[in-house]
Tab-separated table of C-alpha atoms and ligand atoms in Angstrom:
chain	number	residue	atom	x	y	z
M	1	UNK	CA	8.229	22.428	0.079
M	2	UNK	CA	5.621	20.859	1.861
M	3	UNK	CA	4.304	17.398	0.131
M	4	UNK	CA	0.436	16.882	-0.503
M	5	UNK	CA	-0.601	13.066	-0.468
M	6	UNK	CA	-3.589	11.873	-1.927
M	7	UNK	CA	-4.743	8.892	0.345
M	8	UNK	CA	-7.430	6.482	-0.900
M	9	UNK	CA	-10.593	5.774	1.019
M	10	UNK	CA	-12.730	2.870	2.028
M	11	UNK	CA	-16.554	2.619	0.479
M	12	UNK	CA	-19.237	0.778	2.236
M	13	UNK	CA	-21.511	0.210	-0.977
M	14	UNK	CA	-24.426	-0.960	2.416
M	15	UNK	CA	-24.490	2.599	3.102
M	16	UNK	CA	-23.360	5.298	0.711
M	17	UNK	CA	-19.917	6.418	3.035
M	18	UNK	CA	-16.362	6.848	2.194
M	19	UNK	CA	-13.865	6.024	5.195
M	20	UNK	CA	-10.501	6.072	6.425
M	21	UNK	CA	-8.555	5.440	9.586
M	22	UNK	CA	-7.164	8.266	11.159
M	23	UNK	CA	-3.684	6.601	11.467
M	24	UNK	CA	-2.641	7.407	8.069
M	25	UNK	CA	-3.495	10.655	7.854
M	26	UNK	CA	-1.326	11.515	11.457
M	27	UNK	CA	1.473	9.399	10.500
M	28	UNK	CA	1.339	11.785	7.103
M	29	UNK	CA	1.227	14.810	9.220
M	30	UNK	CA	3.699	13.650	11.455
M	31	UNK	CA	6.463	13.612	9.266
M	32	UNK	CA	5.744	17.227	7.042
M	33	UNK	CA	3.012	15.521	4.653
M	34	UNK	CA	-0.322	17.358	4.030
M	35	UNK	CA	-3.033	14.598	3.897
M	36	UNK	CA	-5.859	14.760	1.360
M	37	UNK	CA	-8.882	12.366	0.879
M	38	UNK	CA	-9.211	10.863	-2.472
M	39	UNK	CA	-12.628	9.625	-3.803
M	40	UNK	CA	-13.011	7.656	-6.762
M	41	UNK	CA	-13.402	10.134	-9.978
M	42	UNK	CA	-13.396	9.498	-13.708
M	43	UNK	CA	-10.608	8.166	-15.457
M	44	UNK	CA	-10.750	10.962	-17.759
M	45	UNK	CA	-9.902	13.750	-14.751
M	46	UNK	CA	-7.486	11.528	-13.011
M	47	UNK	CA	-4.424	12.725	-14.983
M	48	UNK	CA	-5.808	16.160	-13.312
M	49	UNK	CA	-5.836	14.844	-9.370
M	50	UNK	CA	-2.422	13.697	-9.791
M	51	UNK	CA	-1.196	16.608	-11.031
M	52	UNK	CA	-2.412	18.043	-7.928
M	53	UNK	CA	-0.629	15.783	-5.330
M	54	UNK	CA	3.457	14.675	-4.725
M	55	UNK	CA	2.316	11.230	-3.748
M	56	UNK	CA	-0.086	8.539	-3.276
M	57	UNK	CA	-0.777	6.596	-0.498
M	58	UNK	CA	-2.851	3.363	-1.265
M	59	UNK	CA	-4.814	2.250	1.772
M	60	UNK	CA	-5.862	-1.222	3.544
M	61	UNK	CA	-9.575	-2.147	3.162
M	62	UNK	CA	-11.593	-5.196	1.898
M	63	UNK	CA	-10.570	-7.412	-0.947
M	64	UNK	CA	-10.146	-6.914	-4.830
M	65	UNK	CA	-13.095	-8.679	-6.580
M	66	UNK	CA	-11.476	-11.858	-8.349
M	67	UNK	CA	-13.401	-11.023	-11.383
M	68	UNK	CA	-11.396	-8.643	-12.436
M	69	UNK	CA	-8.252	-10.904	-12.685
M	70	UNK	CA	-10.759	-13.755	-14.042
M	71	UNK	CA	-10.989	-15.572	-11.154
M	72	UNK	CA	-14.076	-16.843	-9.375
M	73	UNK	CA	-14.221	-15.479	-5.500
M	74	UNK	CA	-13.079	-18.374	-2.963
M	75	UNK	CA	-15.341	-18.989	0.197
M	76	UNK	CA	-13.736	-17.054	2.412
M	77	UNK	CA	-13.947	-13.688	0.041
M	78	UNK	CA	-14.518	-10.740	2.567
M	79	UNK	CA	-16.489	-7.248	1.107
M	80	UNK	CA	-15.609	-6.141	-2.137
M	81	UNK	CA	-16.364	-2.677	-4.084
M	82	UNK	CA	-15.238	-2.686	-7.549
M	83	UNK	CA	-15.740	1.103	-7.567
M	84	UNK	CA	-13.021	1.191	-5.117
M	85	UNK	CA	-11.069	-1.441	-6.905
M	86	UNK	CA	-11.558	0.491	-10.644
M	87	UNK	CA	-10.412	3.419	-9.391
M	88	UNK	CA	-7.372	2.316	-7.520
M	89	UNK	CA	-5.989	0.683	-9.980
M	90	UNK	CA	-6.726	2.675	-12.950
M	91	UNK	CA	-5.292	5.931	-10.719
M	92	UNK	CA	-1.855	3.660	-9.916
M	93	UNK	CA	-1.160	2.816	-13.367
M	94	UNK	CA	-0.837	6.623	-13.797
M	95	UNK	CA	0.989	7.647	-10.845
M	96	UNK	CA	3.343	4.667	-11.931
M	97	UNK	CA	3.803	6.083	-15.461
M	98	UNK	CA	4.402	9.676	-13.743
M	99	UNK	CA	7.118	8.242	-11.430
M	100	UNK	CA	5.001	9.869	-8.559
M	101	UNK	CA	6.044	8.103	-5.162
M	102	UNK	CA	3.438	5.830	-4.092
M	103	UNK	CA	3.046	3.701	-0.714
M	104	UNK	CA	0.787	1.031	-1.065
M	105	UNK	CA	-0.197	-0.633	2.589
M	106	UNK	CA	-1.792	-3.783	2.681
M	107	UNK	CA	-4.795	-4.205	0.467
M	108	UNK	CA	-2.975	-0.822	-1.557
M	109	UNK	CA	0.087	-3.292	-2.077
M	110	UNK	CA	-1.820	-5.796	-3.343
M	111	UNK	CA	-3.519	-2.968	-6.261
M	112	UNK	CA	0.203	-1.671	-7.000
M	113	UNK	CA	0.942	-5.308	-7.761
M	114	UNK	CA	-2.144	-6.172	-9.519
M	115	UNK	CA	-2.164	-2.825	-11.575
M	116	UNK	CA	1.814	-3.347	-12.969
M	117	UNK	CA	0.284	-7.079	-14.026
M	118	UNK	CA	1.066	-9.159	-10.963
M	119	UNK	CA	-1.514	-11.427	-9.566
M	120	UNK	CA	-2.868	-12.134	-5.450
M	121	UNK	CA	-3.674	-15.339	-3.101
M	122	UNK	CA	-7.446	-15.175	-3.272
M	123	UNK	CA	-7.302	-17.005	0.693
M	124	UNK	CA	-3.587	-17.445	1.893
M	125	UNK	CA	-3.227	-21.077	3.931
M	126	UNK	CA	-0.565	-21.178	6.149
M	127	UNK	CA	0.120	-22.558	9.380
M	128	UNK	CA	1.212	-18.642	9.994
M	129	UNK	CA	-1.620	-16.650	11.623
M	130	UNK	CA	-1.939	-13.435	9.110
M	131	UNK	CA	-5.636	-11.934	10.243
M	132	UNK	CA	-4.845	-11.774	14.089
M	133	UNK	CA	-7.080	-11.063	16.396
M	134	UNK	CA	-4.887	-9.074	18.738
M	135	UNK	CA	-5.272	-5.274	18.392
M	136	UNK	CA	-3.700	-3.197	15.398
M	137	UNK	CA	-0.564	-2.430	17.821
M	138	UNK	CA	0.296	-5.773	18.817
M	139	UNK	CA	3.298	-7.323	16.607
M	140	UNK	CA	2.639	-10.996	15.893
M	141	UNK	CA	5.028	-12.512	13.158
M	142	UNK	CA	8.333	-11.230	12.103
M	143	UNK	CA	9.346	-10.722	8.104
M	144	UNK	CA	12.579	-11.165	6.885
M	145	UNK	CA	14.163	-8.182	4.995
M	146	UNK	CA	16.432	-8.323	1.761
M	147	UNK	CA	19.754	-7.055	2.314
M	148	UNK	CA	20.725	-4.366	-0.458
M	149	UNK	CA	16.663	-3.732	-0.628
M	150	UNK	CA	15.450	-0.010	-0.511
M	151	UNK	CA	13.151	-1.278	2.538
M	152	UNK	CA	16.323	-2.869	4.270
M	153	UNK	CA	17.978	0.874	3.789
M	154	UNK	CA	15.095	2.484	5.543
M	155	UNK	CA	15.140	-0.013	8.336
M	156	UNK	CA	18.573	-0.895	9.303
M	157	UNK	CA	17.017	-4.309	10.445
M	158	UNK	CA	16.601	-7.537	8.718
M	159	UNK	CA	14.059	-9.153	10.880
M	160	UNK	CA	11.471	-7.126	12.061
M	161	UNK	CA	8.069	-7.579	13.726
M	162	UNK	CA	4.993	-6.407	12.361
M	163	UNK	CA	1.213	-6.581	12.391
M	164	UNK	CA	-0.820	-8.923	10.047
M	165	UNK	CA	-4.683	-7.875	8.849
M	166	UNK	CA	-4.482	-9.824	5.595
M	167	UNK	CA	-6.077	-12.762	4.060
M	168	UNK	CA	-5.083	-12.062	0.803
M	169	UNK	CA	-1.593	-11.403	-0.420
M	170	UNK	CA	1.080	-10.561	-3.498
M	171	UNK	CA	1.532	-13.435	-5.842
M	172	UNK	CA	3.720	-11.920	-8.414
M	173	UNK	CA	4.637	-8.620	-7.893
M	174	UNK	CA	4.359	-7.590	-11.295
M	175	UNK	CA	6.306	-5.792	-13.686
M	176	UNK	CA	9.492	-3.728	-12.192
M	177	UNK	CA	8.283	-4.983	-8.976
M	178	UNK	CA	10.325	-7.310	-6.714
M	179	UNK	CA	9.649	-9.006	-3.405
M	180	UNK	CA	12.007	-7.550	-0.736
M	181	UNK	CA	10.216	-8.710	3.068
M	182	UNK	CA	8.810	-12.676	2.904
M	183	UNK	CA	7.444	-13.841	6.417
M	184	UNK	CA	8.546	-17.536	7.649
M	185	UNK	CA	5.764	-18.988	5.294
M	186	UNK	CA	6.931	-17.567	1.813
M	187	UNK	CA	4.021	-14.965	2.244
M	188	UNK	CA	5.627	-11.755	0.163
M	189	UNK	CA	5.541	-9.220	2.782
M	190	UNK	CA	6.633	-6.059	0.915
M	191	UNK	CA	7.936	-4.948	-2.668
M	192	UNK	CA	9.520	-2.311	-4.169
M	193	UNK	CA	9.869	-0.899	-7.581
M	194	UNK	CA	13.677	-1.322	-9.218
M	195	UNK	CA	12.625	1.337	-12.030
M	196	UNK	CA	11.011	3.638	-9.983
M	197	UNK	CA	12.028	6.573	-7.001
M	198	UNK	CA	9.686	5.204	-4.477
M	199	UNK	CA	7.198	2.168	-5.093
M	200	UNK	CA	7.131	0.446	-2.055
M	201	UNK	CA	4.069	-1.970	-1.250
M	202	UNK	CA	4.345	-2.967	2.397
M	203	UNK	CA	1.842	-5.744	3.688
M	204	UNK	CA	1.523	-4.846	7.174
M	205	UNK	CA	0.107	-1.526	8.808
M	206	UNK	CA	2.925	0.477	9.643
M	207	UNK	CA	0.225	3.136	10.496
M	208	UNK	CA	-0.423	2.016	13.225
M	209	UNK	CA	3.263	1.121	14.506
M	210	UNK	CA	4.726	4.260	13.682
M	211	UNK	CA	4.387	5.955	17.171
M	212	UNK	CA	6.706	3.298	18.893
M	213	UNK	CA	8.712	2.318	15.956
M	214	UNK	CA	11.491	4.098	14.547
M	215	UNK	CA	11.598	1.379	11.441
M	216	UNK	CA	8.001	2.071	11.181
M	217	UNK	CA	8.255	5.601	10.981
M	218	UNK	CA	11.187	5.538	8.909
M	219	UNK	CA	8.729	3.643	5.846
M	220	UNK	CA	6.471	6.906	6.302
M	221	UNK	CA	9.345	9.796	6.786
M	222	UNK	CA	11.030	8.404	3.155
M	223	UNK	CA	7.866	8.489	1.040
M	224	UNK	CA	7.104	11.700	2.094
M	225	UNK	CA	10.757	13.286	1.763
M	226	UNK	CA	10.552	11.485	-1.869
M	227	UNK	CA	7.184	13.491	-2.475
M	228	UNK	CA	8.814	16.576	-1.252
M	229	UNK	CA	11.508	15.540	-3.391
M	230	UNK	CA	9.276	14.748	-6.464
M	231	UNK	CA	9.798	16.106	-10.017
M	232	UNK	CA	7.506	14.490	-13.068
M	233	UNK	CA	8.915	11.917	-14.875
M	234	UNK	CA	7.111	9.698	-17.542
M	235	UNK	CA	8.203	6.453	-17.396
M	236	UNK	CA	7.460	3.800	-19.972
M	237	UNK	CA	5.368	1.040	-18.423
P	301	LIG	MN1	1.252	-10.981	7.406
């Protein structure tokens, strides 16, 4: 059966409008996924929108206010909507407890983390270049995979190269959650969920690799076989 994924949107609070690249919604459809937009909604009808998808992709976007894990923003803070951030995180806590398969890319690893209790690097310093300037297809620092990792299994590789859009990263991965990619810096680089099917937070954009990339792909063709694959499951956390 074919797998719907509910993929979360940007929100310009300057003007009104929900976006999203196009990237994640081809590399969906490229391998068998059917790609729906997800707005933010009540809490109360989320348990109703899940039951509607087989997984959840989490996108990129701007930051996570710092308020909401007590912390005053740093200087370098980028755009934040909390609406966005509310609803992400309330809607991941969910899909956690139903076991639904859930890809979380860049800023949408950094809400898995932060809604299983982990914490983020407001402003990462390193002498590593993470926010290049290059376009989205260009591959400028390599990560380091974890042997015996779910991500290591889907790539075959243990260094790869990848994109970097981030300022912000993973701290603590929070609960269930382990680091299993670090680039040469110590920067977590992806996760993965030891409890879970598939909870995999990758912080590159393997959206917009996927075309020339086999590994790439591969991150996209095993979250959607795992939605195809999905049954419910509560899980306690
Ligand atoms: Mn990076």
């Amino acid at each position: 059966m074919k797998a719907v994924i509910g993929v979360t949107t940007c929100f310009d609070s300057n003007t009104g409008r929900f976006f999203i690249s196009r990237a994640y919604i081809k590399a969906i459809y490229k391998n068998g996924g059917i790609p729906i937009v997800l707005c933010p909604i009540h809490k109360a009808e989320m348990p109703f929108v899940l039951d509607k998808i087989n997984g959840l992709l989490l996108t990129g976007g701007g930051d996570i206010n710092p308020l909401i894990a007590g912390e005053q923003p740093c200087k370098n803070i980028g755009e934040i909507s909390t609406l966005r951030d509310n609803f992400e995180l309330s809607l991941t806590r969910l899909a956690l407890r139903k076991n639904l398969p859930i890809l979380g890319i860049c800023r949408g690893m950094q809400i898995m983390a932060m809604s299983a209790g982990g914490t983020i690097v407001q402003d990462i310093k390193s002498p590593i270049c993470h926010m290049q300037k290059s376009p989205r297809y260009v591959k400028t620092h390599t990560v380091d995979i974890k042997k015996n990792s779910q991500l290591f299994y889907i790539c075959n590789k243990k260094v790869i190269a990848v994109n970097s859009f981030h300022h912000q990263s993973v701290l603590t991965c929070g609960k269930n959650f382990r680091p299993c990619a670090f680039s040469e810096d110590g920067i977590i680089e992806a996760m993965e969920n030891k409890s879970h099917s598939f909870a995999m937070g990758i912080q590159w954009h393997p959206e917009n690799l996927y075309k020339t990339n086999q590994c790439q792909n591969n991150i996209f063709s095993a979250f959607i076989s795992e939605a195809e694959n999905y049954k419910e499951e509560f899980k306690n956390v």
